[in-house]
mmCIF file of C-alpha atoms in Angstrom:
data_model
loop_
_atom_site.group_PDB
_atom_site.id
_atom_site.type_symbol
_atom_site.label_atom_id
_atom_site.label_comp_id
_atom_site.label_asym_id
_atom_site.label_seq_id
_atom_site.Cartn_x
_atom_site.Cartn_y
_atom_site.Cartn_z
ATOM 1 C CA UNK H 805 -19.945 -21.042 -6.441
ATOM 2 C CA UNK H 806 -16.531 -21.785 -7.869
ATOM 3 C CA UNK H 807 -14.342 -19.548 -9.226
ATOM 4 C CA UNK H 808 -13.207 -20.132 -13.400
ATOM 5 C CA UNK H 809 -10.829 -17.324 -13.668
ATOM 6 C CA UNK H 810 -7.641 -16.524 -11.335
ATOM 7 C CA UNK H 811 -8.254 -14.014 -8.935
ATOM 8 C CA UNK H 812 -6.950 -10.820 -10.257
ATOM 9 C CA UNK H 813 -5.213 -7.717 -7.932
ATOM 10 C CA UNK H 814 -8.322 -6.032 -8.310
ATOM 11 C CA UNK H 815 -10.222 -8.915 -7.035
ATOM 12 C CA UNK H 816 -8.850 -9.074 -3.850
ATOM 13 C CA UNK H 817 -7.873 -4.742 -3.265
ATOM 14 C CA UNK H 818 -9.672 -2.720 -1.141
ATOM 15 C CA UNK H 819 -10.873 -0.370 -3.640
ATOM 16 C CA UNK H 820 -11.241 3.373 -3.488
ATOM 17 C CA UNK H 821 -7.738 4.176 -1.098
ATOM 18 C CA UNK H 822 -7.076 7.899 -0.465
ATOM 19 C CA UNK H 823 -3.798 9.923 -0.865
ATOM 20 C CA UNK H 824 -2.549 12.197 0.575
ATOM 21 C CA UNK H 825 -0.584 15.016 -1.763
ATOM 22 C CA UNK H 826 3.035 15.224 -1.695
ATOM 23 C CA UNK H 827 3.027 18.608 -0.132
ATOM 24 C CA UNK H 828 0.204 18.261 2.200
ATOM 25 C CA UNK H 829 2.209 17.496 6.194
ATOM 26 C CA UNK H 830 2.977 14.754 8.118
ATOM 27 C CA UNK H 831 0.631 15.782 10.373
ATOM 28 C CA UNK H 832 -1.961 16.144 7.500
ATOM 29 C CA UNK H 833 -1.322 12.484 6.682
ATOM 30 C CA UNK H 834 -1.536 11.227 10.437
ATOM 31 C CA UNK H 835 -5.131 13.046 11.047
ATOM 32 C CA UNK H 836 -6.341 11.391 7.265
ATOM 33 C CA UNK H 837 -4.865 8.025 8.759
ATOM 34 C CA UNK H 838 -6.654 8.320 11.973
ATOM 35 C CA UNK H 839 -10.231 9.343 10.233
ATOM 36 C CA UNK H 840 -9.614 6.173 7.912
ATOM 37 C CA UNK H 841 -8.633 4.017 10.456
ATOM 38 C CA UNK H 842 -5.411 2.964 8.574
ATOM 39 C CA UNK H 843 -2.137 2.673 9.321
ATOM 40 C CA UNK H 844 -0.646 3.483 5.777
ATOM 41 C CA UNK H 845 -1.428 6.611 2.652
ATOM 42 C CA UNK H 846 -0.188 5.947 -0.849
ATOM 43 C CA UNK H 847 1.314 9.986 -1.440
ATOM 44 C CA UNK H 848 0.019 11.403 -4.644
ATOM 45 C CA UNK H 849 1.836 13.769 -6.284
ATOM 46 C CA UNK H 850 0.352 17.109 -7.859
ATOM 47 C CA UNK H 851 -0.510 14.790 -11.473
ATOM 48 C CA UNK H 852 -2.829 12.487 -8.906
ATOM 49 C CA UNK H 853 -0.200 9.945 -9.663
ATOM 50 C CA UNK H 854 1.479 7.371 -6.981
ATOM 51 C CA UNK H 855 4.662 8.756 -5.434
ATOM 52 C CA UNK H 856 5.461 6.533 -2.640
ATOM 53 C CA UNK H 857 3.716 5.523 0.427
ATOM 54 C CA UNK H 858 3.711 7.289 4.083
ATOM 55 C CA UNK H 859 2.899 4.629 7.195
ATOM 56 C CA UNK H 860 2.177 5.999 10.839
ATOM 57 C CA UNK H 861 5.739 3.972 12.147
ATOM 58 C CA UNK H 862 7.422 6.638 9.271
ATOM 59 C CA UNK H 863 5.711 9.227 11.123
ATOM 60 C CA UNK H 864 6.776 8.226 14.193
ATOM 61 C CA UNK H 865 10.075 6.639 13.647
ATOM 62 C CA UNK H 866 11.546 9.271 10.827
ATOM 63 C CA UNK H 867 9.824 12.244 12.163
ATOM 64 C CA UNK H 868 8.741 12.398 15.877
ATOM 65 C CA UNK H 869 11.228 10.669 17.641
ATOM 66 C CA UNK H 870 14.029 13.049 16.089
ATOM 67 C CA UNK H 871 11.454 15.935 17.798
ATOM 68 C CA UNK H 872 10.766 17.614 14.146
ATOM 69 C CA UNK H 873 6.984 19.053 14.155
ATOM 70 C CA UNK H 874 4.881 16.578 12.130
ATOM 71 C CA UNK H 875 3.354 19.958 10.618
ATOM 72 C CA UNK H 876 6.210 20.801 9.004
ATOM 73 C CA UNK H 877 7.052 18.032 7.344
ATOM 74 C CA UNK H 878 5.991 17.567 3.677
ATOM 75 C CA UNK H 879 4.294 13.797 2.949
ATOM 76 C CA UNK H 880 6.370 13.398 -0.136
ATOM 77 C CA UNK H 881 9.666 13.664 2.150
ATOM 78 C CA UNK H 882 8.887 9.691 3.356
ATOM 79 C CA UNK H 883 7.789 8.094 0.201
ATOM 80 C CA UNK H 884 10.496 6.072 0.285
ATOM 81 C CA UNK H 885 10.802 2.755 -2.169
ATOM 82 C CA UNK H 886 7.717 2.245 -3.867
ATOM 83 C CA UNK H 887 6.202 -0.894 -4.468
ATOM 84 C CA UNK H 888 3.091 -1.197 -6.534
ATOM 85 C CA UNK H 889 1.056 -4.161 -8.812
ATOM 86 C CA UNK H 890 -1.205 -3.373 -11.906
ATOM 87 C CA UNK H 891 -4.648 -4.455 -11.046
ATOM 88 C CA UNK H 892 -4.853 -6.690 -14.160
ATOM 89 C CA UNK H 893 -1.961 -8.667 -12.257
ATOM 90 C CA UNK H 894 -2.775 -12.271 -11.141
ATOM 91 C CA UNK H 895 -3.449 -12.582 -6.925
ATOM 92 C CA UNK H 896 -0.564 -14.680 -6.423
ATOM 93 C CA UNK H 897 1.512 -12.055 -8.030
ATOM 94 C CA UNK H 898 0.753 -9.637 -5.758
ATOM 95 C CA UNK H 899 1.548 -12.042 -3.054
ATOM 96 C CA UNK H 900 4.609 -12.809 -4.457
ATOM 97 C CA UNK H 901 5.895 -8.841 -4.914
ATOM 98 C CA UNK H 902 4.824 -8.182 -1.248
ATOM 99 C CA UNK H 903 7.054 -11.151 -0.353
ATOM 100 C CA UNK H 904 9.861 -10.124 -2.666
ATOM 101 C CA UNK H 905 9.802 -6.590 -1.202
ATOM 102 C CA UNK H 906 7.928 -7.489 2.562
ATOM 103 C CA UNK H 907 5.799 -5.178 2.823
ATOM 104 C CA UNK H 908 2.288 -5.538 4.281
ATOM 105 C CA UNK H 909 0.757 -2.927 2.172
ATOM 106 C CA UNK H 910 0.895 -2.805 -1.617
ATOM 107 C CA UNK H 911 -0.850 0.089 -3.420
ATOM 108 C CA UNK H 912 -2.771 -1.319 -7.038
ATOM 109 C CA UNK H 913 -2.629 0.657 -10.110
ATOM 110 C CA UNK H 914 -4.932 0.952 -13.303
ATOM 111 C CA UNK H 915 -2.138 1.074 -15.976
ATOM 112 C CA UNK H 916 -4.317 0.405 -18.829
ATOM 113 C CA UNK H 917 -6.444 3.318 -18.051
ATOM 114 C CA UNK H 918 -4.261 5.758 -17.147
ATOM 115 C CA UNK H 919 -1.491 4.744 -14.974
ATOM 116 C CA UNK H 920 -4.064 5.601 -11.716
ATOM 117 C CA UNK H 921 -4.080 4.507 -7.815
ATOM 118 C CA UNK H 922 -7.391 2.312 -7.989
ATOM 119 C CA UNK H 923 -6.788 0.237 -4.117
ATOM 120 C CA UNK H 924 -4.525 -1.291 -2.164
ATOM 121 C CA UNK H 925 -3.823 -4.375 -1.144
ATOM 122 C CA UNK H 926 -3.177 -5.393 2.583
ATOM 123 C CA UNK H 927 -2.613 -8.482 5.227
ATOM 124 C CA UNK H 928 -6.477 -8.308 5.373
ATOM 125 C CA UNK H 929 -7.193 -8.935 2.025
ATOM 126 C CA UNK H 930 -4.387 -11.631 1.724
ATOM 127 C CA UNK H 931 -6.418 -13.220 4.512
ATOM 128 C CA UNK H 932 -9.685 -12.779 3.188
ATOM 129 C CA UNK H 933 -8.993 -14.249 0.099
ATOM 130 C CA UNK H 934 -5.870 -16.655 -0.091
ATOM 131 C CA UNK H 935 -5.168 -20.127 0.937
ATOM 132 C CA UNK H 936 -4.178 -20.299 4.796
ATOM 133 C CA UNK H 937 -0.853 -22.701 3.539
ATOM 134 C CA UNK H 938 0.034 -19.284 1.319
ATOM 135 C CA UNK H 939 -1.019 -16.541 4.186
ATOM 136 C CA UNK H 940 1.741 -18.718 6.223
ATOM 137 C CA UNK H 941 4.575 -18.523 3.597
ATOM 138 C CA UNK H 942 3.469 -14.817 3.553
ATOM 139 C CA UNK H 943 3.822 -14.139 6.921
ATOM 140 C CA UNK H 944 6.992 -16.048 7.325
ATOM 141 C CA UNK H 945 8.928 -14.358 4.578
ATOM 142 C CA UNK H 946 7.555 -10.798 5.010
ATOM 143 C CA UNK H 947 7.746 -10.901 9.205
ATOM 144 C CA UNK H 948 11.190 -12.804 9.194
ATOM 145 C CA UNK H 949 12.655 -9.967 8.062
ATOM 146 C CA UNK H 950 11.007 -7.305 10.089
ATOM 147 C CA UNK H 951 13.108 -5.393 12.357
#
């Protein structure tokens, strides 16, 4: 059955992500990303609102491999740049941020009903639900730039 309207952010989100709290530890945040089987947390702060975004290469990269103890580490330290789309945003907008800003992971947000983390957005659901001519452009502008 064809689709009349434009596929929204919310159409295309995995729905339902969890956070982990800006003073909760790295180590906290690697054991919630291993029982989700993800490889990213958006980090909520204590108002339950978006703060950044904590992925297991952070972990590894700005934590481990400098030999500081995951444990005692607070989540919020690694939120980093944050990137986000409003879930009444179009799909191709959301493509178009995560190229702007490559990143492979872009956390949604209710704005309209108060300003809350409602899903996130990832390669998968690019791939489950967008042309393969713009998962290409996609993958050449957000990997070209990948270190």
């Amino acid at each position: 059955m064809a689709r009349n309207k434009p596929l929204k952010a919310r159409d295309i989100m995995t729905a339902g992500a969890k956070c982990v709290g800006e003073h909760e530890s790295l180590l906290d945040a690697a054991k919630m990303m291993r029982e989700l089987h993800v490889g990213a947390l958006p980090i909520c702060g204590d108002d339950d609102r978006l703060q950044g975004l904590v992925t297991d290469r952070d972990i590894v990269v700005q934590c481990v491999a400098d030999g500081v103890d995951p444990a005692s580490v607070e989540a919020g330290s690694l939120g980093g740049e944050l990137h986000w789309i409003d879930a009444d945003a179009s799909a191709t907008d959301a493509l178009a941020s995560m190229e702007q800003h490559q990143v492979k992971r872009l956390p949604v947000i209710d704005v309209q009903n108060g300003h809350r983390l409602v899903g996130m957005i990832s390669e998968a659901n690019l791939a489950q639900n967008l042309s393969d001519k713009q998962i290409a452009e996609f993958a050449s502008k957000v990997y070209a730039g990948a270190h």
